[in-house]
XYZ file of C-alpha atoms in Angstrom:
661
model
C -37.983 -22.342 28.350
C -41.690 -22.202 29.172
C -43.352 -20.657 32.218
C -42.666 -22.211 35.608
C -45.058 -24.339 37.601
C -46.078 -23.289 41.130
C -43.547 -25.638 42.721
C -40.758 -24.425 40.433
C -41.751 -20.831 41.097
C -41.586 -21.351 44.866
C -38.218 -23.079 44.547
C -36.886 -20.183 42.467
C -38.071 -17.654 45.051
C -36.351 -19.569 47.865
C -33.110 -19.766 45.872
C -33.182 -16.045 45.112
C -33.921 -15.166 48.750
C -30.966 -17.288 49.821
C -28.773 -15.602 47.191
C -29.670 -12.126 48.462
C -28.624 -12.996 52.015
C -25.456 -14.815 50.976
C -24.292 -11.962 48.732
C -25.027 -9.439 51.487
C -23.109 -11.500 54.056
C -20.029 -11.280 51.844
C -20.324 -7.572 51.106
C -21.354 -8.110 47.466
C -24.064 -5.480 47.608
C -24.467 -4.843 43.879
C -25.050 -8.549 43.253
C -27.417 -8.689 46.228
C -29.378 -5.730 44.869
C -29.583 -7.258 41.389
C -30.857 -10.580 42.746
C -33.310 -8.751 45.015
C -34.739 -6.901 42.021
C -35.006 -10.213 40.205
C -36.776 -11.695 43.238
C -39.223 -8.789 43.405
C -40.203 -9.379 39.763
C -41.127 -13.034 40.344
C -44.929 -13.225 40.700
C -46.024 -14.483 44.105
C -47.993 -17.728 44.244
C -49.147 -17.261 47.846
C -52.882 -16.773 48.210
C -53.275 -14.269 51.044
C -56.784 -14.251 52.420
C -58.085 -10.973 53.907
C -59.576 -12.951 56.798
C -56.333 -14.643 57.757
C -55.213 -14.519 61.384
C -51.632 -13.766 60.403
C -49.951 -11.195 62.581
C -46.637 -9.472 62.575
C -45.182 -12.349 64.569
C -46.043 -14.819 61.767
C -42.634 -14.423 60.173
C -40.167 -17.028 58.985
C -39.424 -17.799 62.671
C -42.910 -19.219 63.098
C -42.074 -22.055 60.720
C -41.324 -25.078 62.943
C -38.689 -26.219 60.427
C -36.834 -22.926 60.793
C -37.045 -22.466 64.577
C -33.961 -23.917 66.276
C -34.476 -26.253 69.245
C -33.921 -24.826 72.735
C -30.542 -26.519 72.966
C -29.287 -24.994 69.711
C -26.586 -22.326 69.965
C -27.733 -18.730 69.726
C -26.823 -17.923 66.118
C -28.259 -14.679 64.710
C -31.120 -15.149 62.253
C -29.371 -12.854 59.723
C -26.742 -15.529 59.078
C -27.382 -18.359 56.671
C -26.584 -21.913 57.570
C -24.156 -24.242 55.871
C -24.871 -27.770 54.707
C -21.232 -28.760 55.110
C -20.579 -29.868 58.710
C -16.972 -28.638 58.857
C -17.825 -25.235 57.379
C -20.818 -24.971 59.695
C -18.647 -25.576 62.791
C -16.076 -23.009 61.643
C -18.775 -20.423 60.956
C -20.350 -21.048 64.374
C -16.981 -20.520 66.072
C -16.427 -17.290 64.118
C -19.821 -15.670 64.709
C -18.591 -12.953 67.075
C -15.569 -12.053 64.987
C -17.605 -12.258 61.795
C -20.168 -9.772 63.108
C -17.378 -7.379 64.083
C -15.674 -7.764 60.713
C -18.952 -7.287 58.845
C -19.689 -4.121 60.848
C -16.269 -2.739 59.935
C -16.851 -3.681 56.302
C -20.168 -1.836 56.269
C -18.359 1.212 57.685
C -15.812 0.955 54.805
C -12.975 0.239 57.228
C -11.657 -2.448 54.942
C -8.161 -2.884 56.387
C -9.554 -3.292 59.925
C -12.129 -5.755 58.626
C -9.446 -7.859 56.944
C -7.220 -7.725 60.006
C -9.915 -9.372 62.158
C -9.280 -12.673 60.362
C -5.951 -12.032 58.610
C -3.589 -9.898 60.705
C -0.776 -8.481 58.578
C 2.458 -10.416 58.920
C 4.434 -7.176 58.609
C 2.924 -4.110 60.313
C 2.609 -0.812 58.514
C 4.074 0.913 61.608
C 7.856 0.855 62.298
C 9.065 -2.637 63.094
C 9.288 -3.633 66.776
C 12.550 -4.736 68.378
C 10.813 -7.823 69.720
C 9.733 -10.775 67.627
C 6.194 -10.513 66.422
C 3.832 -13.127 67.836
C 1.247 -14.132 65.295
C -2.328 -13.764 66.426
C -5.510 -15.182 65.039
C -6.251 -18.616 63.647
C -3.216 -18.783 61.339
C -0.716 -21.575 61.025
C 2.759 -21.113 62.446
C 5.158 -19.174 60.233
C 7.739 -21.123 58.286
C 11.216 -21.670 59.798
C 13.473 -18.654 59.598
C 10.633 -16.144 59.609
C 10.504 -15.576 63.395
C 12.568 -12.760 64.695
C 12.764 -11.052 61.294
C 11.758 -7.781 62.908
C 14.932 -7.643 65.046
C 17.183 -6.701 62.122
C 15.742 -3.226 61.960
C 18.871 -1.562 60.716
C 20.005 -4.382 58.463
C 19.590 -4.575 54.748
C 16.763 -7.096 55.086
C 14.990 -4.844 57.558
C 14.893 -2.067 54.955
C 13.169 -4.229 52.375
C 9.859 -2.860 51.138
C 6.600 -4.160 52.496
C 5.532 -5.675 49.177
C 8.866 -7.445 48.782
C 8.579 -8.906 52.308
C 5.108 -10.241 51.613
C 6.115 -11.692 48.253
C 9.319 -13.311 49.537
C 7.616 -15.582 52.086
C 5.042 -18.219 51.146
C 1.552 -17.304 52.349
C 0.116 -19.232 55.256
C -3.238 -20.971 54.943
C -5.608 -19.769 57.696
C -8.003 -22.031 59.601
C -11.089 -20.090 58.585
C -14.419 -20.828 57.049
C -14.752 -19.928 53.399
C -17.203 -17.153 54.249
C -14.813 -15.479 56.702
C -11.851 -15.930 54.389
C -13.750 -14.398 51.490
C -14.863 -11.413 53.559
C -11.299 -10.784 54.755
C -9.711 -11.120 51.305
C -12.445 -9.137 49.591
C -12.038 -6.360 52.162
C -8.297 -6.314 51.451
C -9.038 -6.187 47.725
C -11.367 -3.209 48.211
C -8.785 -1.503 50.409
C -6.313 -1.825 47.546
C -8.865 -0.438 45.105
C -9.488 2.495 47.439
C -5.763 3.244 47.657
C -5.489 2.937 43.888
C -8.191 5.572 43.474
C -6.473 7.813 46.042
C -3.132 7.477 44.252
C -4.673 8.364 40.889
C -4.052 11.832 39.554
C -6.690 14.269 38.348
C -8.721 12.853 35.448
C -6.782 13.572 32.231
C -4.478 15.826 34.223
C -0.809 16.296 33.340
C 0.277 13.396 35.570
C -2.649 11.073 34.807
C -1.164 8.112 33.001
C -4.013 5.749 33.723
C -1.566 3.074 34.929
C -2.314 3.096 38.684
C -2.636 -0.480 39.939
C -3.965 -2.279 42.973
C -0.868 -3.339 44.894
C -2.811 -5.924 46.895
C -3.508 -8.152 43.890
C -0.293 -10.160 44.025
C -0.548 -10.921 47.734
C -4.220 -11.864 47.451
C -3.473 -14.121 44.515
C -0.749 -15.928 46.468
C -3.060 -16.433 49.451
C -5.811 -17.870 47.288
C -3.401 -20.133 45.416
C -2.143 -21.490 48.722
C -5.696 -22.063 49.932
C -6.710 -23.945 46.785
C -3.559 -26.075 46.899
C -4.226 -26.878 50.557
C -7.806 -27.899 49.749
C -6.630 -30.146 46.918
C -4.043 -31.717 49.222
C -6.693 -32.739 51.740
C -8.822 -34.337 49.032
C -12.170 -35.647 50.239
C -11.444 -34.608 53.818
C -12.421 -31.060 52.931
C -15.491 -29.735 51.231
C -15.231 -28.359 47.736
C -15.256 -24.623 47.167
C -18.535 -22.760 47.397
C -17.847 -20.504 44.406
C -17.049 -17.284 46.274
C -13.285 -17.667 46.569
C -13.168 -18.905 42.987
C -14.926 -15.702 41.933
C -12.436 -13.535 43.811
C -9.478 -15.401 42.335
C -10.942 -15.096 38.832
C -11.446 -11.354 39.343
C -7.831 -10.945 40.467
C -6.604 -12.889 37.426
C -8.750 -10.751 35.130
C -7.321 -7.541 36.613
C -3.851 -9.045 36.160
C -4.642 -9.545 32.427
C -4.560 -13.347 32.682
C -7.892 -13.780 30.920
C -7.593 -17.464 30.022
C -7.131 -18.546 33.633
C -9.706 -15.987 34.790
C -12.362 -17.564 32.566
C -11.573 -21.002 33.984
C -11.969 -19.886 37.608
C -15.054 -17.799 36.954
C -16.692 -20.736 35.191
C -15.874 -22.853 38.225
C -17.466 -20.189 40.423
C -20.765 -20.026 38.514
C -20.971 -23.812 38.463
C -20.663 -23.994 42.240
C -22.955 -21.063 43.003
C -24.914 -19.870 39.964
C -26.945 -17.112 41.674
C -23.974 -14.767 42.143
C -24.573 -12.233 39.355
C -21.226 -10.510 39.957
C -19.383 -13.633 38.779
C -21.486 -13.734 35.619
C -20.767 -10.048 34.942
C -17.042 -10.546 35.389
C -17.193 -13.512 33.023
C -19.148 -11.461 30.478
C -16.456 -8.777 30.507
C -13.983 -11.379 29.199
C -16.087 -12.293 26.149
C -15.067 -10.160 23.202
C -17.020 -11.658 20.313
C -19.894 -13.920 19.346
C -17.360 -16.664 18.598
C -16.070 -16.461 22.178
C -19.614 -16.891 23.472
C -20.232 -19.814 21.120
C -17.077 -21.566 22.366
C -18.013 -20.959 25.997
C -21.648 -22.095 25.691
C -20.910 -25.851 26.181
C -18.964 -25.021 29.354
C -21.837 -23.149 31.003
C -24.146 -24.783 33.560
C -27.628 -25.675 32.405
C -29.766 -23.401 34.549
C -31.772 -20.179 34.524
C -28.821 -17.931 35.368
C -26.835 -19.223 32.393
C -29.879 -18.435 30.231
C -29.960 -14.844 31.554
C -26.198 -14.593 31.103
C -26.371 -15.483 27.416
C -29.059 -12.847 26.812
C -26.924 -10.287 28.652
C -23.808 -11.098 26.590
C -25.778 -10.965 23.345
C -26.948 -7.499 24.379
C -23.384 -6.439 25.148
C -22.305 -7.740 21.720
C -25.144 -5.806 20.017
C -26.872 -8.939 18.745
C -30.483 -8.256 17.714
C -31.365 -11.604 16.183
C -34.762 -13.237 16.274
C -33.444 -15.914 18.619
C -32.421 -13.293 21.196
C -35.885 -11.760 21.155
C -37.474 -15.185 21.576
C -35.252 -15.853 24.585
C -36.220 -12.480 26.003
C -39.918 -13.238 25.596
C -39.441 -16.506 27.484
C -37.611 -14.716 30.277
C -40.315 -12.083 30.585
C -42.808 -14.857 31.377
C -40.788 -15.688 34.493
C -39.747 -12.153 35.506
C -42.400 -9.710 34.309
C -41.555 -5.998 34.578
C -37.929 -6.606 35.555
C -35.696 -3.546 34.902
C -32.871 -5.803 33.667
C -34.908 -6.506 30.514
C -35.634 -2.901 29.619
C -32.883 -2.381 27.035
C -34.414 -4.804 24.529
C -37.755 -3.113 24.081
C -38.938 0.379 23.243
C -36.293 2.199 25.224
C -37.791 5.628 25.794
C -41.228 4.328 26.766
C -39.859 1.629 29.073
C -37.390 3.981 30.753
C -40.167 6.502 31.286
C -42.289 3.849 32.994
C -39.311 2.829 35.157
C -38.845 6.414 36.315
C -42.529 6.631 37.229
C -42.404 3.348 39.149
C -39.105 4.027 40.925
C -38.090 7.708 40.719
C -35.108 7.216 43.047
C -33.514 4.515 40.907
C -30.282 5.788 39.329
C -29.049 2.582 37.690
C -29.096 2.845 33.866
C -30.374 6.426 34.085
C -27.345 7.532 32.058
C -28.537 5.241 29.255
C -31.962 6.868 29.417
C -30.298 10.265 29.077
C -28.450 8.980 25.981
C -31.796 8.030 24.439
C -33.279 11.441 25.228
C -30.174 13.150 23.821
C -30.466 11.299 20.513
C -34.192 12.083 20.365
C -33.455 15.758 21.150
C -35.929 15.711 24.068
C -34.400 18.660 25.930
C -37.309 19.303 28.314
C -37.514 15.695 29.442
C -33.747 15.428 29.731
C -33.752 18.555 31.927
C -36.342 16.931 34.211
C -34.345 13.679 34.450
C -31.140 15.623 35.185
C -32.844 17.586 37.961
C -34.325 14.381 39.392
C -30.965 12.585 39.371
C -29.030 15.466 40.934
C -31.634 15.935 43.666
C -31.557 12.191 44.437
C -27.768 11.896 44.736
C -25.415 14.389 43.126
C -22.413 12.241 44.062
C -23.298 9.291 41.844
C -21.585 8.958 38.444
C -24.959 8.271 36.801
C -26.273 11.649 37.992
C -23.208 13.459 36.672
C -23.530 11.749 33.283
C -27.187 12.738 32.995
C -26.294 16.359 33.771
C -23.422 16.185 31.283
C -25.760 14.973 28.544
C -28.135 17.827 29.309
C -25.411 20.445 28.866
C -24.149 18.649 25.753
C -27.629 18.910 24.230
C -27.556 22.637 25.006
C -24.153 22.836 23.210
C -22.488 23.940 26.446
C -19.621 21.550 25.902
C -17.295 22.962 28.577
C -19.933 22.395 31.281
C -20.624 18.921 29.910
C -16.925 18.035 30.235
C -16.934 19.277 33.846
C -19.755 16.877 34.751
C -18.229 13.942 32.904
C -14.918 14.529 34.688
C -16.823 14.678 37.979
C -18.409 11.302 37.188
C -14.947 9.843 36.527
C -13.602 11.311 39.744
C -16.309 9.327 41.533
C -15.739 6.161 39.491
C -12.877 5.903 37.014
C -14.279 2.702 35.545
C -17.574 4.342 34.530
C -17.559 3.595 30.805
C -20.238 6.010 29.593
C -18.435 9.024 31.040
C -15.200 8.289 29.157
C -16.994 7.832 25.840
C -19.255 10.848 26.230
C -16.356 13.025 27.341
C -14.506 11.993 24.189
C -17.486 13.177 22.120
C -17.407 16.541 23.874
C -13.676 16.973 23.323
C -14.276 16.351 19.623
C -16.779 19.213 19.661
C -14.178 21.376 21.400
C -11.534 20.401 18.781
C -9.307 18.964 21.519
C -8.232 15.848 19.632
C -5.514 14.811 22.095
C -7.940 14.711 25.037
C -10.574 12.990 22.866
C -8.147 10.224 21.895
C -7.127 9.678 25.516
C -10.790 9.539 26.621
C -11.697 6.989 23.968
C -8.637 4.895 24.761
C -9.614 4.744 28.429
C -13.119 3.635 27.391
C -11.666 0.850 25.237
C -9.401 -0.244 28.096
C -12.467 -0.631 30.313
C -14.652 -2.355 27.721
C -13.184 -3.419 24.402
C -16.704 -4.147 23.120
C -17.706 -0.482 23.167
C -18.084 0.239 19.456
C -18.787 3.914 20.174
C -15.279 4.384 21.575
C -13.677 2.617 18.595
C -15.758 4.714 16.210
C -14.871 7.877 18.120
C -11.167 7.062 17.798
C -11.649 6.617 14.055
C -13.425 9.948 13.778
C -10.702 11.717 15.743
C -7.901 10.363 13.565
C -9.953 11.155 10.479
C -10.192 14.787 11.617
C -6.410 14.717 12.000
C -6.177 13.246 8.436
C -4.388 10.146 9.736
C -6.441 7.796 7.609
C -4.497 4.571 8.217
C -5.140 4.903 11.948
C -8.756 5.902 11.319
C -9.257 2.852 9.081
C -8.068 0.474 11.816
C -10.442 1.891 14.418
C -13.394 2.057 12.024
C -12.826 -1.607 11.156
C -12.878 -2.520 14.848
C -16.163 -0.643 15.250
C -17.636 -2.333 12.168
C -16.639 -5.759 13.471
C -18.551 -5.041 16.691
C -21.617 -3.549 14.945
C -21.684 -5.180 11.488
C -25.314 -4.251 10.785
C -24.812 -0.510 11.201
C -24.404 1.138 7.764
C -22.618 4.122 9.294
C -19.710 1.887 10.356
C -19.144 0.510 6.860
C -19.564 3.916 5.274
C -16.773 5.236 7.491
C -14.571 2.279 6.476
C -15.351 2.926 2.799
C -14.565 6.634 3.090
C -11.161 5.784 4.564
C -10.427 3.471 1.646
C -11.409 6.305 -0.694
C -8.984 8.671 1.025
C -6.253 6.018 0.870
C -6.866 5.537 -2.891
C -7.861 1.881 -2.549
C -10.937 1.816 -4.804
C -11.674 -1.925 -4.828
C -11.769 -2.150 -1.030
C -13.811 1.056 -0.964
C -16.387 -0.493 -3.304
C -16.751 -3.538 -1.051
C -17.184 -1.454 2.111
C -19.578 1.070 0.567
C -21.707 -1.689 -0.928
C -21.908 -3.358 2.444
C -23.052 -0.068 3.954
C -25.682 0.166 1.223
C -26.731 -3.422 1.829
C -27.130 -3.123 5.615
C -28.878 0.252 5.424
C -31.439 -0.853 2.866
C -31.893 -4.210 4.606
C -32.981 -2.583 7.854
C -35.319 -0.193 6.073
C -37.019 -2.865 3.913
C -35.925 -6.288 5.076
C -38.299 -8.320 2.944
C -37.394 -7.037 -0.514
C -33.724 -6.346 0.078
C -32.712 -9.371 2.116
C -34.457 -11.827 -0.143
C -32.288 -10.861 -3.120
C -29.066 -10.075 -1.321
C -27.133 -12.860 -3.026
C -23.946 -14.299 -1.657
C -21.805 -11.219 -1.225
C -21.549 -7.484 -1.332
C -21.079 -7.453 -5.104
C -24.483 -9.080 -5.498
C -26.274 -6.230 -3.720
C -29.584 -5.444 -5.434
C -29.701 -2.301 -7.480
C -33.454 -1.846 -7.627
C -36.262 -1.026 -5.265
C -36.456 1.262 -2.293
C -34.823 4.533 -1.366
C -31.023 4.335 -1.045
C -28.383 6.816 0.011
C -27.458 8.818 -3.124
C -24.085 9.813 -1.667
C -23.125 6.151 -1.279
C -24.280 5.334 -4.802
C -22.324 8.269 -6.215
C -19.170 7.276 -4.321
C -19.450 3.682 -5.584
C -19.841 4.988 -9.130
C -16.680 7.102 -8.807
C -14.758 4.119 -7.461
C -15.833 1.999 -10.440
C -14.596 4.800 -12.679
C -11.210 4.608 -10.963
C -10.919 0.902 -11.698
C -11.835 1.577 -15.360
C -15.273 -0.076 -15.170
C -17.244 2.811 -16.634
C -20.314 0.749 -17.492
C -20.778 -0.230 -13.842
C -20.044 3.365 -12.843
C -22.800 4.573 -15.159
C -25.234 2.057 -13.656
C -24.642 3.484 -10.164
C -24.929 7.056 -11.438
C -28.319 6.129 -12.936
C -29.297 4.693 -9.553
C -28.265 7.961 -7.924
C -30.606 9.869 -10.233
C -33.397 7.382 -9.543
C -33.432 8.449 -5.882
C -34.824 11.845 -6.902
C -38.149 10.429 -7.988
C -40.850 9.242 -5.616
C -42.317 5.744 -5.810
C -45.853 5.486 -7.089
C -48.042 5.902 -3.976
C -50.872 3.992 -5.683
C -48.684 0.923 -5.916
C -48.440 -0.355 -2.349
C -46.009 -3.056 -3.400
C -43.358 -0.551 -4.467
C -44.157 2.468 -2.339
C -41.072 2.577 -0.147
C -40.378 6.297 -0.048
C -41.210 9.709 -1.410
C -37.939 10.475 -3.181
C -35.315 13.014 -2.131
C -35.682 15.523 -4.959
C -32.771 17.314 -6.595
C -29.642 17.516 -4.447
C -26.041 18.531 -5.187
C -25.105 14.842 -5.228
C -27.725 13.895 -7.820
C -26.747 16.937 -9.907
C -23.120 15.811 -9.904
C -24.252 12.343 -10.968
C -26.317 13.905 -13.766
C -23.278 15.877 -14.954
C -21.154 12.730 -14.912
C -23.754 10.866 -16.980
C -24.109 13.736 -19.441
C -20.369 13.759 -20.078
C -20.286 9.976 -20.331
C -23.125 9.888 -22.866
C -21.410 12.699 -24.798
C -18.145 10.731 -24.883
C -19.771 7.570 -26.203
C -21.865 9.427 -28.793
C -25.345 9.283 -27.203
C -25.899 12.972 -27.945
C -29.694 13.037 -27.462
C -29.566 11.703 -23.901
C -26.543 13.860 -23.164
C -28.504 16.937 -24.306
C -31.486 15.939 -22.155
C -29.293 15.563 -19.060
C -27.415 18.796 -19.731
C -30.670 20.700 -20.207
C -31.975 19.340 -16.911
C -28.768 20.528 -15.266
C -29.421 24.066 -16.447
C -32.721 23.996 -14.541
C -31.280 22.349 -11.431
C -29.465 25.472 -10.340
C -26.316 23.419 -9.644
C -23.230 23.615 -11.871
C -25.109 25.983 -14.164
C -22.095 27.453 -15.977
C -20.559 24.061 -16.671
C -23.891 22.677 -17.865
C -24.410 25.608 -20.247
C -20.953 25.067 -21.686
C -21.776 21.408 -22.149
C -25.013 22.321 -23.955
C -23.071 24.560 -26.364
C -20.596 21.773 -27.103
C -23.432 19.321 -27.671
C -25.206 21.655 -30.080
C -21.990 22.168 -32.003
C -21.419 18.432 -32.216
C -25.013 17.768 -33.279
C -24.834 20.492 -35.973
C -21.557 19.046 -37.166
C -23.064 15.577 -37.309
C -26.099 16.904 -39.240
C -23.908 18.428 -41.954
């Protein structure tokens, strides 16, 4: 994908402007903000002359193609038009009610907003003794439904509200798709708000994490009825615009019907590709690279699908050359866009973003993670103060403050801020994972496990939560459980040597030496590959057993563990080879030889001394007394295992004297 021409650039800007307004009209503010940021990063092709006569009045209304004729109805300029004649007529008839509903939506009065277009069939107040007359543009209720409110004292009158709504088939309203979406989305948000209100204190004694949105079933039935009605009318009706399909896919995803959710979300992005919320919901259903590969032929062929694939690769921790090439192509179209910041030098880019937009809180928790890992306490303190002063009631601000206290080892205060972030937004992934880390520091394994489990429930691709679960069970010495979670983390991040080392250590604890050898070698392979990709990758062979044993600085602890595992499987020659490699890590490469200068050596460590002792005993056992004496003498000077090494020297001298006589 090369750079865009001027005409293509102008067309892209118009499409993004239209997407911002359409998302805002439907209350999808996060998607509108994302598209607006994307729009702001598109370079302008308009040549503004300083001598132009343009005034404030030269707005979009001065374009003769955009100014309605005098006879046109007075439709507010904030509303977008509709190419479909039927939808356009419905939207024109609904303008007054739509503006009222949108005002209520903006005031977070979601139930009132929904009731403007979809009055509840059963009121929340006590039932009236008179039959309820339906109001609004809804079809007549089915036979037998009228007069249901008269049986107030009967068994049917005592039926719960949810059962009443589920027992009767939903009626299809005569509404435009925009009005119907706004009403149903408002009802969905009202259910989410009630779900949050019904939730107990975060990780409190009654917090089971199973609170659900009770509006999902009713919304799903309404949407199913609407889609069936549209299919029944065939070509008489226009096809969906993508918004209702998105809402239905979201409801299916929250109901754990992921297969159907993918189908409807794909339909949504095909019909309106500039809705980023639909792409994000679709990305949350992709759990592996194989899932993305299977979905790729089903995606539309446009710019948004290109951005989506980069985003999913980032979520799946793919750092291949192809991903970076795609990113470079995208940067030609959207220079300096914050969405692209995670792929480049994180600390520098985040710092520039803070300077350019100090009131931006999105992704600031990720910046604090970077500063925490880099141990930049002063800068993290500044970012925490900036975030709290901007908006202390945003989960991002609380996470930044929590990271600051975690870096200061004030783990109780860190937990307080992470819990505050989750009180504001229980689906905020970073807070669950980071709170789990803090509970590990506080030795509260039960709370740590629950925190990590909640993180995995929100995003099963979060390798940090899987790894944290493995660590917690490892602390509890439940190694079978730890092995399962470490394997899940390694599957998500296969090029991280720490993941495979954890898997190998579990196999060691479970006395499964052959599997331990495979995992530890893979850790050695990935670690050395990332440090010196040219030499290591070129001779990596076809499997973990073919890992190169020469060149570069390797982890002596891994080499020593592999040697011990080979000893357990009675392959002492291979064990000795890895013990020799462990000793080789003590010595520095020749700095004069630029071709082999990969490190400076690690010097004598307890691990290399143990390897030296093992080799000395092995050489002694097979009769190589001279080398055994050399190794034992070196051990006496190492300062590690001195008594045992002196005893070994005495035995060697006795054996050598006996052999001489």
